[in-house]
Amino acid sequence: MPKVCYTQPDGTERVVEAEVGDSVMQAAVRNGVPGILGQCGGSLSCATCHVFLDERHADDFPPVGEDEDDMLDVAATDRADNSRLSCQLVLAAGQEVHVTIPETQL
Amino acid sequence: MSTGHLLVVGAGQAGAQLVSSARDLGWAGPVTLVGQEPHAPYSRPPLSKAVLRGQATVESLALRSPAFYRDQHVDLVLDERVTRLELSGTGSGTAVAASGRSWEFDRLALATGAEPRRLDLAGADLDGVVVLRDLADAEALARRLDVADLVVVGGGFIGLEVAATAAAAGVRVTVVEAGPSLMGRVVSPVTAELVRAAHQDAGVRVLTGARPLRFCGDRGSVAAVELADGTRLPAGLVLVGVGARPRDDLARAAGLRCDGGVVVDAFSRASDGHTLAVGDCADLPDPTPGSDRRLRLESVDNAVEQAKAAATTLVGDPRPYTGVPWFWSDQGSLKIQIAGLAHPDDEVVLRPGERPGRFTALRYRGDRLTAAECVNAPADFMVVRKALAQGRAVSRAEAADAGVPLKKLLA
Ligand SMILES: Cc1cc2nc3c(=O)[nH]c(=O)nc-3n(C[C@H](O)[C@H](O)[C@H](O)COP(=O)(O)OP(=O)(O)OC[C@H]3O[C@@H](n4cnc5c(N)ncnc54)[C@H](O)[C@@H]3O)c2cc1C
């Protein structure tokens, strides 16, 4: 099972066991991890699932797409080099991912 | 009083959020979430897209995992329809289901959603005249999409989403809209026309100012739709998408004030001052800062954000629900995103995109930006949502210059 470790802006951590094929966004929302809203369900319409992806996983996922790039540029919390929309981070078997949740999504 | 029994009636988008947020904020007592559908709370937007394409499962639509309800000690009760409420006047009471099962509660929240309006026309009860709200509706619709001709009655969001999905699957689709333009008064005429053109390019026939008169059957199944002007449209399947009615019957029968929805204040409290109502079933003060109108909102954003705010009321630290409402609708190749609520007579500043099929219509009241209708322009949507949320001005004169990216105007 893939695992995702979510770090809140205040430093508290929570590890969630996800299903293969779930996105980092879905794993958070389904398990009630606060701070990732994912309102549009992953259709790249809302940008409420912004996360900072730990640099060591940067190459484990497909690069930032065009719409994702556009939306991150104007995200509610300022973009950093490792910003991603977590609906685009789809988990594979055995994968372990660390992300940090921004201050605000809206 | 966050130790009593919280009962939430309606296990949908708003109900799921309310129980989550109540726990996040420290509600320590028992929590029961009762829903009439056989499924745990799920996401409805894919019902008009992925589900019709056969690309979604109950599990993939689930808003929370089974582990969530277990770990958070939320008693999720499915397949039970609450038919009666007895309210004590101080927040507590009893809810009774059709099965006879009942729950005593210390605090009650209604999250019953809305149900599709039906047309009172001859033949409306023929087999093949359907509506779309629930997973069961979507699965039934998906099974029937092998027809040659689909007629969609109503050119609103859901009707257009289904029209686009069906057309892409090779069905001949006609959209019949009674009003002069698509998507009613929700978007500007400019946006409505551009969206209409895109649907027509994708092969969908769009008739505006067209009124269905009756549905004609062949051995109990629908075969055609007859319009007021005499036109007869062949139809193996008819989707009626003419809006939704809030499910406020329970509340009304229990003596709570209802006026096209359960009337609530900014803290989501109904007229008894205790019962909460959230999501599609509520008639609420517009959460937009500075607005003083009342309205009903049917969107995921509202269901989630109102429920979050309502949870603060539950735990005795009430914060009013404020925010910039927003909405999206995926219609085939069109990603429509709307930030803010425009008045129908707000003016339009059109910003054509750098490629066809992409544009943003900004809505202004005088010099004040009120909303944006973005089509395949997610960056513009983000800028406007942020500007409205932060109360920042976007000058009308500057915005009219489509050569300058909107995001530059916020810098
Ligand atoms: C096909 C479709 C596409 C959509 N697309 C979008 C979109 O793209 N973007 C967007 O923002 N919004 C969209 N929406 C709207 C969005 O899904 C709703 O606004 C949202 O689901 C409202 O949440 P809710 O909890 O108020 O109601 P619901 O999600 O409808 O949940 C209410 C639940 O309560 C149950 N219930 C009602 N009465 C009782 C009772 N007496 N006892 C027990 N249970 C009861 C109902 O059966 C239902 O399960 C779409 C809706 C549909 C139907």
XYZ file of C-alpha atoms and ligand atoms in Angstrom:
570
model
C 0.000 0.000 0.000
C 1.273 3.474 -0.788
C 1.754 5.780 2.193
C 1.504 9.536 2.357
C 2.872 11.652 5.169
C 1.100 15.003 5.445
C 2.763 17.805 7.405
C 0.475 20.634 8.516
C 1.702 24.253 8.448
C 2.107 23.992 12.260
C 4.403 20.956 11.895
C 2.027 18.201 12.990
C 2.291 15.086 10.872
C -0.143 12.403 9.854
C 0.553 9.281 7.853
C -2.231 7.828 5.737
C -2.327 4.474 3.971
C -3.686 5.025 0.496
C -4.983 2.798 -2.278
C -2.936 2.275 -5.431
C -4.269 4.676 -8.061
C -5.500 7.213 -5.511
C -4.031 10.675 -5.738
C -2.349 12.390 -2.809
C -5.422 14.663 -2.784
C -7.927 11.776 -2.613
C -6.004 10.020 0.143
C -6.099 13.215 2.213
C -9.742 14.063 1.652
C -11.042 10.530 2.166
C -9.174 10.236 5.442
C -10.140 13.647 6.717
C -6.673 15.245 6.610
C -7.453 18.952 7.034
C -6.007 21.573 4.699
C -6.432 19.732 1.407
C -9.904 20.445 0.058
C -9.915 18.882 -3.401
C -13.362 20.272 -4.050
C -13.534 19.519 -7.765
C -12.618 15.901 -7.183
C -9.507 16.043 -9.331
C -10.702 17.660 -12.560
C -8.143 20.495 -12.299
C -10.844 23.066 -11.729
C -10.328 24.375 -8.237
C -6.676 24.413 -7.115
C -7.719 23.666 -3.530
C -5.291 20.759 -3.185
C -2.017 22.693 -3.367
C 0.895 20.975 -1.569
C 4.643 21.320 -1.319
C 6.120 18.034 -2.500
C 9.247 16.912 -0.691
C 12.162 17.477 -3.092
C 13.265 13.844 -2.900
C 10.076 12.778 -4.725
C 10.321 15.436 -7.432
C 11.078 12.910 -10.168
C 8.610 10.260 -8.998
C 5.670 11.985 -10.672
C 4.918 13.385 -14.127
C 5.959 17.035 -14.439
C 3.602 19.964 -13.835
C 1.051 20.247 -16.665
C -0.061 23.450 -18.378
C -3.337 24.044 -16.500
C -1.703 22.998 -13.248
C 1.116 25.447 -13.900
C -1.332 28.285 -14.628
C -3.330 27.623 -11.494
C -0.311 27.267 -9.215
C 0.960 30.636 -10.407
C -1.955 32.301 -8.681
C -2.557 29.862 -5.831
C -3.977 31.207 -2.565
C -0.680 30.425 -0.810
C 2.325 31.599 -2.820
C 3.870 29.054 -5.113
C 7.285 27.538 -4.393
C 9.568 25.475 -6.637
C 8.114 22.269 -5.213
C 4.449 23.295 -5.444
C 2.057 20.754 -6.936
C -1.673 20.200 -7.151
C -1.950 16.949 -5.244
C -4.782 15.638 -7.452
C -2.068 15.168 -10.090
C 0.121 13.012 -7.828
C -1.187 9.501 -8.428
C 0.207 6.849 -6.095
C 1.809 3.575 -7.175
C 2.228 0.400 -5.134
C 4.735 0.728 -2.326
C 5.304 4.430 -2.892
C 5.969 6.637 0.146
C 5.442 10.349 -0.280
C 5.950 13.350 1.983
C 4.056 16.568 1.388
C 3.569 19.778 3.335
C 0.200 21.528 3.383
C 0.095 25.296 2.764
C -1.521 27.869 5.070
C -4.595 28.369 2.934
C -6.289 26.967 -0.176
C -8.960 29.581 -0.809
C -22.479 21.258 24.719
C -20.214 19.354 22.368
C -20.809 16.076 24.176
C -24.401 15.358 23.191
C -25.653 13.292 20.275
C -25.321 15.034 16.917
C -27.657 13.728 14.226
C -27.073 14.740 10.624
C -29.886 13.901 8.194
C -28.656 13.593 4.600
C -25.420 11.758 3.810
C -24.145 13.805 0.869
C -21.471 16.406 0.239
C -22.572 18.764 3.021
C -23.408 16.056 5.557
C -20.010 14.382 5.113
C -18.226 17.706 5.559
C -20.249 18.630 8.611
C -19.420 15.438 10.503
C -15.728 15.752 9.541
C -15.496 19.369 10.629
C -17.452 18.751 13.823
C -14.895 16.114 14.814
C -11.974 18.333 13.739
C -13.300 21.079 15.983
C -13.698 18.765 18.937
C -17.294 17.539 18.980
C -16.838 14.727 21.508
C -20.308 13.165 21.675
C -21.795 10.491 19.444
C -22.307 11.456 15.809
C -24.838 9.771 13.514
C -25.059 10.453 9.785
C -28.256 9.087 8.207
C -28.789 8.824 4.454
C -31.506 7.346 2.303
C -29.223 6.152 -0.481
C -27.473 2.782 -0.261
C -24.053 4.470 -0.648
C -21.746 6.301 1.719
C -21.396 10.005 0.773
C -20.030 10.379 -2.741
C -19.131 13.062 -5.213
C -21.935 14.024 -7.618
C -20.113 16.005 -10.341
C -18.736 12.832 -12.033
C -22.323 11.531 -12.415
C -22.727 13.541 -15.624
C -19.284 12.614 -16.978
C -17.082 9.735 -15.767
C -20.026 7.628 -14.557
C -21.775 7.939 -17.934
C -18.551 6.888 -19.638
C -18.278 3.890 -17.340
C -15.059 5.247 -15.866
C -16.012 5.521 -12.217
C -16.918 3.155 -9.422
C -18.701 3.692 -6.119
C -15.291 3.472 -4.443
C -13.692 6.046 -6.721
C -16.534 8.496 -6.023
C -16.465 8.084 -2.237
C -15.929 11.350 -0.364
C -14.496 9.564 2.692
C -12.955 6.134 3.182
C -14.662 3.463 5.300
C -11.754 3.879 7.742
C -12.670 7.529 8.216
C -16.116 6.768 9.647
C -14.651 4.074 11.874
C -11.709 6.122 13.156
C -13.788 9.249 13.684
C -16.581 7.307 15.410
C -19.215 8.438 12.990
C -22.153 6.072 12.882
C -23.039 6.025 9.188
C -26.567 4.714 8.679
C -27.521 4.087 5.052
C -30.779 3.164 3.330
C -32.882 4.957 5.920
C -35.170 7.819 4.964
C -36.104 10.173 7.769
C -39.779 11.021 7.423
C -40.579 12.914 10.610
C -38.891 15.195 13.104
C -40.034 16.100 16.571
C -38.272 19.182 17.873
C -38.319 20.182 21.525
C -37.585 23.840 20.787
C -34.226 23.740 22.580
C -32.338 21.862 19.868
C -33.005 18.305 20.970
C -35.626 15.949 19.609
C -36.371 12.732 17.792
C -36.072 11.750 14.143
C -38.162 8.910 12.788
C -37.424 6.943 9.623
C -39.837 5.293 7.195
C -38.679 1.916 8.550
C -39.829 2.899 12.014
C -36.282 3.265 13.300
C -35.742 6.419 15.334
C -32.940 8.486 16.827
C -32.974 10.852 19.752
C -30.615 13.743 19.348
C -29.288 16.723 21.253
C -28.422 18.618 18.112
C -29.788 18.219 14.585
C -28.424 19.247 11.201
C -30.307 18.939 7.931
C -28.238 18.261 4.833
C -30.933 16.800 2.623
C -29.882 18.432 -0.648
C -32.227 19.046 -3.538
C -34.168 16.943 -5.985
C -34.663 17.395 -9.713
C -37.760 19.243 -10.834
C -39.974 17.254 -13.151
C -42.144 18.533 -15.943
C -45.882 18.341 -15.630
C -46.404 17.356 -19.269
C -48.268 14.561 -20.987
C -46.023 11.536 -21.272
C -43.642 12.659 -18.509
C -44.049 9.258 -16.866
C -43.048 7.276 -19.973
C -40.132 4.899 -19.645
C -36.997 6.676 -20.871
C -37.901 10.135 -19.537
C -35.296 10.477 -16.791
C -33.659 12.907 -14.372
C -30.145 12.956 -12.911
C -29.296 13.508 -9.280
C -28.143 10.254 -7.724
C -25.703 7.500 -8.610
C -28.682 5.240 -9.320
C -29.981 7.801 -11.861
C -26.535 8.030 -13.489
C -26.145 4.270 -13.746
C -29.587 3.970 -15.310
C -28.762 6.774 -17.742
C -25.425 5.160 -18.641
C -27.170 1.875 -19.469
C -29.495 3.676 -21.878
C -26.880 5.742 -23.680
C -26.798 3.288 -26.573
C -29.804 5.104 -28.077
C -29.612 6.914 -31.411
C -31.229 10.135 -30.192
C -31.105 11.869 -26.849
C -33.155 14.976 -26.149
C -32.027 17.058 -23.202
C -34.780 19.281 -21.887
C -33.176 22.264 -20.176
C -29.965 24.032 -21.181
C -28.539 24.315 -17.675
C -25.244 22.994 -16.351
C -26.237 19.376 -15.811
C -28.105 19.129 -19.114
C -25.145 20.539 -21.038
C -22.659 18.277 -19.246
C -24.713 15.221 -20.188
C -25.205 16.518 -23.736
C -21.436 16.840 -24.199
C -20.704 13.409 -22.717
C -23.388 11.730 -24.834
C -22.353 13.492 -28.045
C -18.755 12.378 -27.513
C -20.070 8.817 -27.207
C -21.684 9.112 -30.627
C -25.285 9.838 -29.618
C -27.249 12.436 -31.637
C -28.135 15.073 -29.055
C -30.636 17.918 -29.124
C -30.815 20.407 -26.261
C -34.185 22.107 -25.854
C -34.062 25.298 -23.804
C -37.171 27.388 -23.168
C -35.279 30.596 -22.398
C -33.469 32.811 -24.882
C -29.983 31.505 -23.973
C -28.193 28.618 -22.307
C -27.447 28.522 -18.579
C -30.205 30.976 -17.822
C -29.299 34.040 -15.851
C -26.247 32.443 -14.276
C -23.815 33.514 -16.997
C -23.700 36.532 -19.277
C -25.249 36.302 -22.748
C -21.732 36.581 -24.232
C -20.562 33.473 -22.409
C -23.793 31.658 -23.182
C -23.354 32.308 -26.914
C -19.713 31.193 -26.998
C -20.582 28.043 -25.069
C -23.474 27.366 -27.422
C -21.149 27.645 -30.416
C -18.722 25.177 -28.837
C -21.495 22.634 -28.227
C -22.722 23.039 -31.791
C -19.190 22.510 -33.097
C -19.121 19.274 -31.116
C -22.260 18.149 -32.958
C -24.920 19.016 -30.382
C -28.054 20.632 -31.770
C -29.165 23.516 -29.545
C -32.691 24.954 -29.698
C -33.373 28.008 -27.556
C -36.793 29.585 -27.058
C -38.175 26.093 -27.564
C -40.856 24.690 -25.290
C -41.663 20.983 -25.021
C -45.383 20.332 -25.220
C -45.516 16.589 -24.589
C -43.558 13.358 -24.708
C -44.841 10.836 -27.207
C -44.588 7.144 -26.497
C -44.426 3.887 -28.290
C -45.644 0.970 -26.167
C -44.875 2.718 -22.881
C -41.426 4.010 -23.867
C -40.618 7.511 -25.023
C -40.128 7.875 -28.781
C -40.279 11.613 -29.424
C -40.613 15.049 -27.889
C -43.173 17.368 -29.389
C -42.453 21.086 -29.108
C -44.977 23.900 -28.796
C -44.254 24.993 -32.385
C -45.173 21.546 -33.656
C -41.622 20.252 -34.188
C -41.293 16.572 -33.391
C -37.866 15.463 -32.174
C -37.172 11.720 -32.231
C -35.916 10.600 -28.820
C -35.060 7.162 -27.519
C -34.126 8.860 -24.274
C -35.054 12.186 -22.686
C -33.121 13.790 -19.858
C -35.112 16.425 -18.015
C -32.642 18.876 -16.509
C -34.768 21.826 -15.504
C -33.315 22.655 -12.118
C -33.737 21.335 -8.643
C -36.066 21.888 -5.718
C -34.604 22.036 -2.200
C -35.644 19.162 0.028
C -37.124 21.220 2.845
C -40.263 19.187 3.516
C -39.007 17.641 6.762
C -38.087 21.032 8.134
C -41.373 22.603 7.094
C -43.412 19.820 8.672
C -41.406 20.281 11.883
C -42.381 23.947 12.006
C -39.091 25.460 10.811
C -39.390 28.442 8.494
C -38.896 27.523 4.855
C -39.005 29.737 1.827
C -37.672 27.801 -1.148
C -35.200 26.116 1.202
C -34.726 25.923 4.969
C -34.265 29.538 6.026
C -31.008 29.924 7.987
C -28.858 32.778 9.273
C -25.155 33.311 8.583
C -24.426 30.738 11.309
C -26.559 28.145 9.458
C -29.204 28.207 12.224
C -32.820 27.605 11.236
C -35.720 29.605 12.692
C -35.709 27.674 16.001
C -32.198 29.008 16.631
C -30.711 25.511 17.084
C -31.304 23.219 14.124
C -28.714 23.644 11.393
C -29.288 23.385 7.663
C -26.440 23.221 5.145
C -25.874 22.718 1.440
C -28.423 22.639 -1.379
C -31.398 22.488 1.026
C -30.676 25.824 2.710
C -31.859 29.341 1.923
C -29.031 31.475 3.277
C -27.569 34.966 3.383
C -25.191 35.438 0.441
C -21.723 34.673 1.903
C -20.094 37.232 -0.412
C -18.609 40.004 1.747
C -20.750 43.136 1.515
C -23.795 41.455 0.007
C -27.142 41.620 1.788
C -29.303 39.401 -0.386
C -30.477 35.887 0.395
C -30.144 32.962 -1.960
C -29.780 29.260 -2.408
C -26.528 27.858 -3.778
C -26.152 24.492 -5.427
C -22.452 23.800 -5.561
C -19.771 21.680 -4.014
C -17.996 24.787 -2.774
C -21.067 25.954 -0.893
C -21.853 22.517 0.543
C -18.287 22.227 1.864
C -17.670 25.774 3.039
C -21.076 26.315 4.615
C -20.793 23.001 6.440
C -17.346 23.967 7.755
C -18.690 27.248 9.074
C -21.743 25.516 10.540
C -19.447 23.221 12.532
C -18.149 26.277 14.406
C -21.738 26.983 15.471
C -22.066 23.409 16.705
C -19.060 23.594 18.991
C -20.112 26.909 20.480
C -17.600 29.146 18.740
C -19.829 30.446 15.950
C -18.200 32.094 12.936
C -20.386 33.470 10.169
C -20.155 31.821 6.763
C -18.353 34.195 4.428
C -16.499 33.629 1.201
C -16.603 34.099 -2.532
C -18.879 31.467 -4.020
C -17.458 29.629 -6.997
C -18.539 26.876 -9.275
C -17.257 24.798 -12.133
C -18.815 22.794 -14.913
C -16.929 20.485 -17.274
C -18.782 20.263 -20.583
C -16.849 18.180 -23.085
C -13.794 20.210 -24.055
C -15.042 23.220 -22.065
C -13.744 23.797 -18.561
C -16.117 26.458 -17.256
C -15.175 28.071 -13.942
C -17.171 30.830 -12.359
C -15.914 32.926 -9.451
C -18.259 35.290 -7.655
C -21.975 35.878 -8.142
C -22.931 38.442 -10.754
C -26.275 40.171 -10.957
C -27.928 39.519 -14.323
C -27.504 43.171 -15.302
C -23.790 43.431 -14.394
C -21.789 44.544 -17.405
C -19.429 42.309 -19.346
C -15.770 42.877 -20.189
C -14.768 40.122 -22.604
C -11.162 38.977 -22.729
C -10.652 36.674 -25.697
C -7.979 34.034 -25.038
C -4.800 33.486 -26.978
C -6.422 30.513 -28.689
C -9.943 29.621 -29.829
C -12.217 28.098 -27.218
C -10.542 29.993 -24.395
C -11.900 33.249 -22.975
C -12.871 35.089 -19.823
C -15.921 37.279 -19.346
C -15.432 39.624 -16.408
C -18.546 41.060 -14.805
C -18.527 44.602 -13.496
C -20.993 46.667 -11.515
C -19.761 50.161 -12.270
C -16.027 49.921 -11.606
C -16.319 47.019 -9.205
C -15.449 43.510 -10.347
C -18.230 41.150 -9.243
C -17.522 37.860 -10.998
C -15.689 36.083 -13.775
C -16.861 33.439 -16.201
C -13.761 31.603 -17.368
C -13.760 29.061 -20.170
C -10.575 27.009 -20.491
C -8.828 29.837 -18.653
C -7.927 28.451 -15.216
C -5.327 31.110 -14.491
C -7.883 33.899 -14.952
C -10.269 32.037 -12.687
C -7.643 31.822 -9.965
C -6.808 35.509 -10.246
C -10.400 36.624 -9.937
C -11.227 34.229 -7.095
C -8.200 35.541 -5.232
C -8.926 39.199 -5.997
C -12.538 38.867 -4.845
C -11.545 36.935 -1.721
C -8.966 39.523 -0.758
C -11.171 42.463 -1.736
C -8.599 43.667 -4.240
C -9.607 45.921 -7.103
C -9.028 44.962 -10.721
C -9.294 48.098 -12.787
C -11.864 47.833 -15.518
C -9.842 49.836 -18.015
C -6.778 47.647 -17.519
C -8.791 44.422 -17.552
C -10.233 45.318 -20.947
C -6.745 44.990 -22.478
C -6.617 41.275 -23.241
C -2.937 41.663 -24.147
C -1.985 41.987 -20.482
C -2.384 38.750 -18.455
C -4.885 39.218 -15.630
C -2.375 37.964 -13.099
C -0.152 40.965 -13.854
C -2.955 43.199 -12.574
C -2.759 41.602 -9.129
C 0.999 41.897 -8.769
C -24.988 15.511 -12.088
C -24.499 16.602 -11.166
C -23.361 17.319 -11.504
C -22.887 18.340 -10.676
N -21.774 19.015 -11.035
C -21.289 19.988 -10.234
C -20.101 20.682 -10.573
O -19.498 20.436 -11.626
N -19.643 21.631 -9.712
C -20.286 21.926 -8.542
O -19.824 22.785 -7.788
N -21.435 21.294 -8.202
C -21.949 20.331 -9.022
N -23.102 19.676 -8.668
C -23.842 20.107 -7.455
C -23.316 19.443 -6.183
O -23.143 18.068 -6.381
C -24.304 19.708 -5.054
O -24.402 21.100 -4.888
C -23.892 19.045 -3.753
O -23.905 17.650 -3.879
C -24.811 19.475 -2.630
O -24.524 18.765 -1.463
P -25.664 18.459 -0.399
O -25.033 17.643 0.668
O -26.388 19.687 -0.046
O -26.717 17.553 -1.191
P -26.514 16.070 -1.729
O -25.118 15.830 -2.129
O -27.594 15.858 -2.728
O -26.813 15.137 -0.465
C -28.046 15.060 0.161
C -28.263 13.623 0.586
O -29.314 13.551 1.552
C -30.163 12.464 1.257
N -31.474 12.712 1.859
C -32.380 13.652 1.487
N -33.470 13.600 2.273
C -33.258 12.598 3.171
C -34.029 12.056 4.244
N -35.232 12.528 4.541
N -33.498 11.036 4.949
C -32.260 10.560 4.654
N -31.491 11.030 3.642
C -31.989 12.038 2.921
C -30.163 12.452 -0.260
O -30.629 11.234 -0.769
C -28.693 12.713 -0.560
O -27.963 11.535 -0.548
C -23.598 18.653 -9.481
C -24.752 17.934 -9.148
C -25.204 16.913 -9.964
C -26.458 16.147 -9.575
